[in-house]
XYZ file of C-alpha atoms in Angstrom:
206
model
C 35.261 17.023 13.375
C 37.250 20.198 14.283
C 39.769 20.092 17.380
C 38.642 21.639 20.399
C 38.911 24.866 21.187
C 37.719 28.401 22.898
C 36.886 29.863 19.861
C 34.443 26.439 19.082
C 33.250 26.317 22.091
C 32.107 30.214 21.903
C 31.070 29.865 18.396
C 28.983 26.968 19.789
C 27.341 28.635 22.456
C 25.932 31.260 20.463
C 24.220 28.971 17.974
C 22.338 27.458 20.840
C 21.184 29.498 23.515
C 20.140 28.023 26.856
C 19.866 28.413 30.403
C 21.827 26.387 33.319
C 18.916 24.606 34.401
C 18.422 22.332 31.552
C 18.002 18.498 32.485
C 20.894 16.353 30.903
C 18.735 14.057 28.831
C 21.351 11.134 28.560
C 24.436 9.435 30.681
C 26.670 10.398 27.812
C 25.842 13.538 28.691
C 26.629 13.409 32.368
C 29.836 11.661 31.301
C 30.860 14.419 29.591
C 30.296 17.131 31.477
C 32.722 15.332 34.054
C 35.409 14.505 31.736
C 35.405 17.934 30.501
C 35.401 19.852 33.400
C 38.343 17.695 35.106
C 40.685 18.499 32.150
C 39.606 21.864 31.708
C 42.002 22.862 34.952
C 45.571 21.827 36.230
C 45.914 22.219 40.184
C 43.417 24.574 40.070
C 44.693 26.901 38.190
C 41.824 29.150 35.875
C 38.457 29.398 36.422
C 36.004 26.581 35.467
C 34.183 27.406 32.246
C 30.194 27.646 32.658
C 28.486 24.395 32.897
C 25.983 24.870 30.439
C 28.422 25.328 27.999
C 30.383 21.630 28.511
C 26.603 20.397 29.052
C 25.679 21.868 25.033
C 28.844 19.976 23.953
C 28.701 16.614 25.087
C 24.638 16.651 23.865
C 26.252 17.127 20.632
C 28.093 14.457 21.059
C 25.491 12.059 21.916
C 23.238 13.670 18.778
C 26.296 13.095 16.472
C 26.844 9.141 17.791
C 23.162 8.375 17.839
C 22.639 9.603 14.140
C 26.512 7.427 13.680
C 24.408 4.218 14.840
C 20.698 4.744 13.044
C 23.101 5.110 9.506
C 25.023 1.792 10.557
C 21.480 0.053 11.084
C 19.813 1.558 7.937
C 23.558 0.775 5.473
C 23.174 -2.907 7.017
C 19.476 -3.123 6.246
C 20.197 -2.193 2.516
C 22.943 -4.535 2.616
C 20.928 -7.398 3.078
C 18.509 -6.658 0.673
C 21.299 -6.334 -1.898
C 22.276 -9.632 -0.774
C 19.178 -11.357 -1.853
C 19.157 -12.312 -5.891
C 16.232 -10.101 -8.013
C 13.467 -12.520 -9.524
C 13.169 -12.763 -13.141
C 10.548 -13.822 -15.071
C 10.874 -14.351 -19.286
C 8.350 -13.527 -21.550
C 6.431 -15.826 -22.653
C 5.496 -13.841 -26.220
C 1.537 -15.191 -25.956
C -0.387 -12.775 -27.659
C -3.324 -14.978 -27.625
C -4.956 -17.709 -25.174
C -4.014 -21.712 -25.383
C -6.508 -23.684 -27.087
C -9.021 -24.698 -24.291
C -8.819 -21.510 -22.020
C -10.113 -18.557 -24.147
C -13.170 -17.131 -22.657
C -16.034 -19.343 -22.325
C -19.407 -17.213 -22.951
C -21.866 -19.760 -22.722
C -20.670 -21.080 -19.346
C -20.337 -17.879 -18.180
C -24.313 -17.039 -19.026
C -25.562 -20.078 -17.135
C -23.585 -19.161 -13.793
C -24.765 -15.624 -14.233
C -28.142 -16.944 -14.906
C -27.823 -19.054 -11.463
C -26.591 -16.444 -9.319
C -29.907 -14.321 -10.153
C -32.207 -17.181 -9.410
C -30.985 -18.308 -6.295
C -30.318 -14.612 -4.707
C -33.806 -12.483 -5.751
C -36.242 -15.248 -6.608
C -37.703 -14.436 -3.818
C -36.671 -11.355 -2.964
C -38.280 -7.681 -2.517
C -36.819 -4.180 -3.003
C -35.173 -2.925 -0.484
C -32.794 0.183 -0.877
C -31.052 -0.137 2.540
C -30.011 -3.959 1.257
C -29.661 -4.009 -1.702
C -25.601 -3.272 -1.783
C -25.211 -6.189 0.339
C -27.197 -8.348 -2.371
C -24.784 -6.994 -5.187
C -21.788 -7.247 -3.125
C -22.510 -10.664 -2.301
C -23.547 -11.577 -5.960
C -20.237 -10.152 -7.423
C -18.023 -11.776 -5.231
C -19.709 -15.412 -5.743
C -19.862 -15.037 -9.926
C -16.302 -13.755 -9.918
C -15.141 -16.905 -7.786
C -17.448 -19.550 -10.148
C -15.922 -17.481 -13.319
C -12.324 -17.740 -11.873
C -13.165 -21.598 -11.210
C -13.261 -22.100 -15.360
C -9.758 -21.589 -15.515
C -8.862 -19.091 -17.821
C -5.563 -18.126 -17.238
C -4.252 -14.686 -18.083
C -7.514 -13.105 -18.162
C -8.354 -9.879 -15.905
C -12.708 -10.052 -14.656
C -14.642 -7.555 -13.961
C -18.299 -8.430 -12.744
C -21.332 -5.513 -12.421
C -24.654 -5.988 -11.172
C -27.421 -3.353 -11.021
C -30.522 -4.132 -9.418
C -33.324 -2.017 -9.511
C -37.031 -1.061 -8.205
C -39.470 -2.146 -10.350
C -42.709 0.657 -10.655
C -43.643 -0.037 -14.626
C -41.241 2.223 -15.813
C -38.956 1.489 -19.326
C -35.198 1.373 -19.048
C -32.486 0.554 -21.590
C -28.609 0.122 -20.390
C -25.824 -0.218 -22.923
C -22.013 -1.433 -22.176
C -19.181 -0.076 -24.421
C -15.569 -1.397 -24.406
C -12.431 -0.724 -26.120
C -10.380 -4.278 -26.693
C -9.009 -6.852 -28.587
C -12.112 -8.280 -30.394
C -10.144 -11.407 -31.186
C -9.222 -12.219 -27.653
C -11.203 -10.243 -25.263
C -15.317 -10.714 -24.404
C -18.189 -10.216 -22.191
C -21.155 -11.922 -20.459
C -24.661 -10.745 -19.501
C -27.823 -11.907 -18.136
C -31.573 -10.496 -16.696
C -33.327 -11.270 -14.317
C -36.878 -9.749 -13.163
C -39.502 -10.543 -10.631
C -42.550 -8.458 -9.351
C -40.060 -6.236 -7.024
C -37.036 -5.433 -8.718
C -35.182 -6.333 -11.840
C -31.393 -7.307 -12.077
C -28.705 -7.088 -14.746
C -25.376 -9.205 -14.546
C -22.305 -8.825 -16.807
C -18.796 -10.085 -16.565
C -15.900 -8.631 -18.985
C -13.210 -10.100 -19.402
C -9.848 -8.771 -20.769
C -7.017 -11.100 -22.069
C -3.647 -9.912 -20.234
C -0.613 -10.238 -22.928
């Protein structure tokens, strides 16, 4: 920081304008206006300067320390996250399940297949519920799928459910994967309301 002087204080003033009648927002402040204004004179010799201008200064002052200390806090905070050692994980080079945890299709039908059943065997159209139904649905296959234990694999269960008024419909699911590793799941359901299609894909993670 420059020393002191007329000139800075001048140069000061006109960067930031203000009245007399400001309210000192801090003790530092206050503090400083005092400690100014008694060495700005000897015996009383000189004017005093205006107040408002040894008021500007010493809220500099207290803007300059306060930004000192949120720097000090913020440089300590980084410090002690340096401090802690990074996590690292090696590769484990598996390009393809273990024997015993690829996906199991089959298993996968019968809790899709269950899931129908119990939820809409007895169950009628309605459009204002039947997001809660589906919501409900995906979350409980997902859980039984998870269950299986098939590590490394990334699920993704749909259900649409339908009003049923005669009509034809056809639905067809395309994916782009490893045929070797990756598969999918589906089952229908249909009663004299609504019908129901459930699929689970599943998507080995290398």
């Amino acid at each position: 920081m420059a020393a002191l002087s007329e000139r800075n204080l001048e140069q000061f003033n006109q960067q930031q304008p203000g009245g007399q009648g400001g309210r000192r927002r801090s003790i530092m402040s206050r503090r400083g206006s005092i400690v100014s204004s008694s060495h700005s004179t000897k015996d009383g010799d000189g004017p005093l300067p205006p107040p408002n201008r040894w008021r500007r200064l010493s809220r500099a002052y207290s803007i300059s320390m306060g930004s000192h200390r949120g720097n000090t806090l913020l440089r300590s905070a980084a410090e002690s996250q340096q401090s802690k050692p990074a996590v690292r994980y090696e590769n484990t080079y598996k390009m393809k399940p273990d024997e015993g945890t690829a996906f199991k299709r089959s298993a996968i039908e019968k809790i899709l297949k269950s899931v129908l059943e119990t939820h809409l065997s007895n169950a009628q159209y309605a459009p204002t519920t039947v997001s809660i139904f589906t919501q409900n649905m995906s979350d409980e296959i997902k859980k039984r799928v998870k269950d299986l234990k098939m590590p490394r694999y990334k699920i993704v269960c749909q259900i649409y459910i339908g009003s049923k008024n005669g009509q034809s419909m056809q639905m067809v699911s395309r994916a782009v994967w490893n045929t070797e590793t990756d598969n999918f799941a589906t089952a229908t359901f249909q009663n004299e309301s609504l019908y129901a299609v459930a699929s689970v894909h599943a998507t080995y993670f290398e």
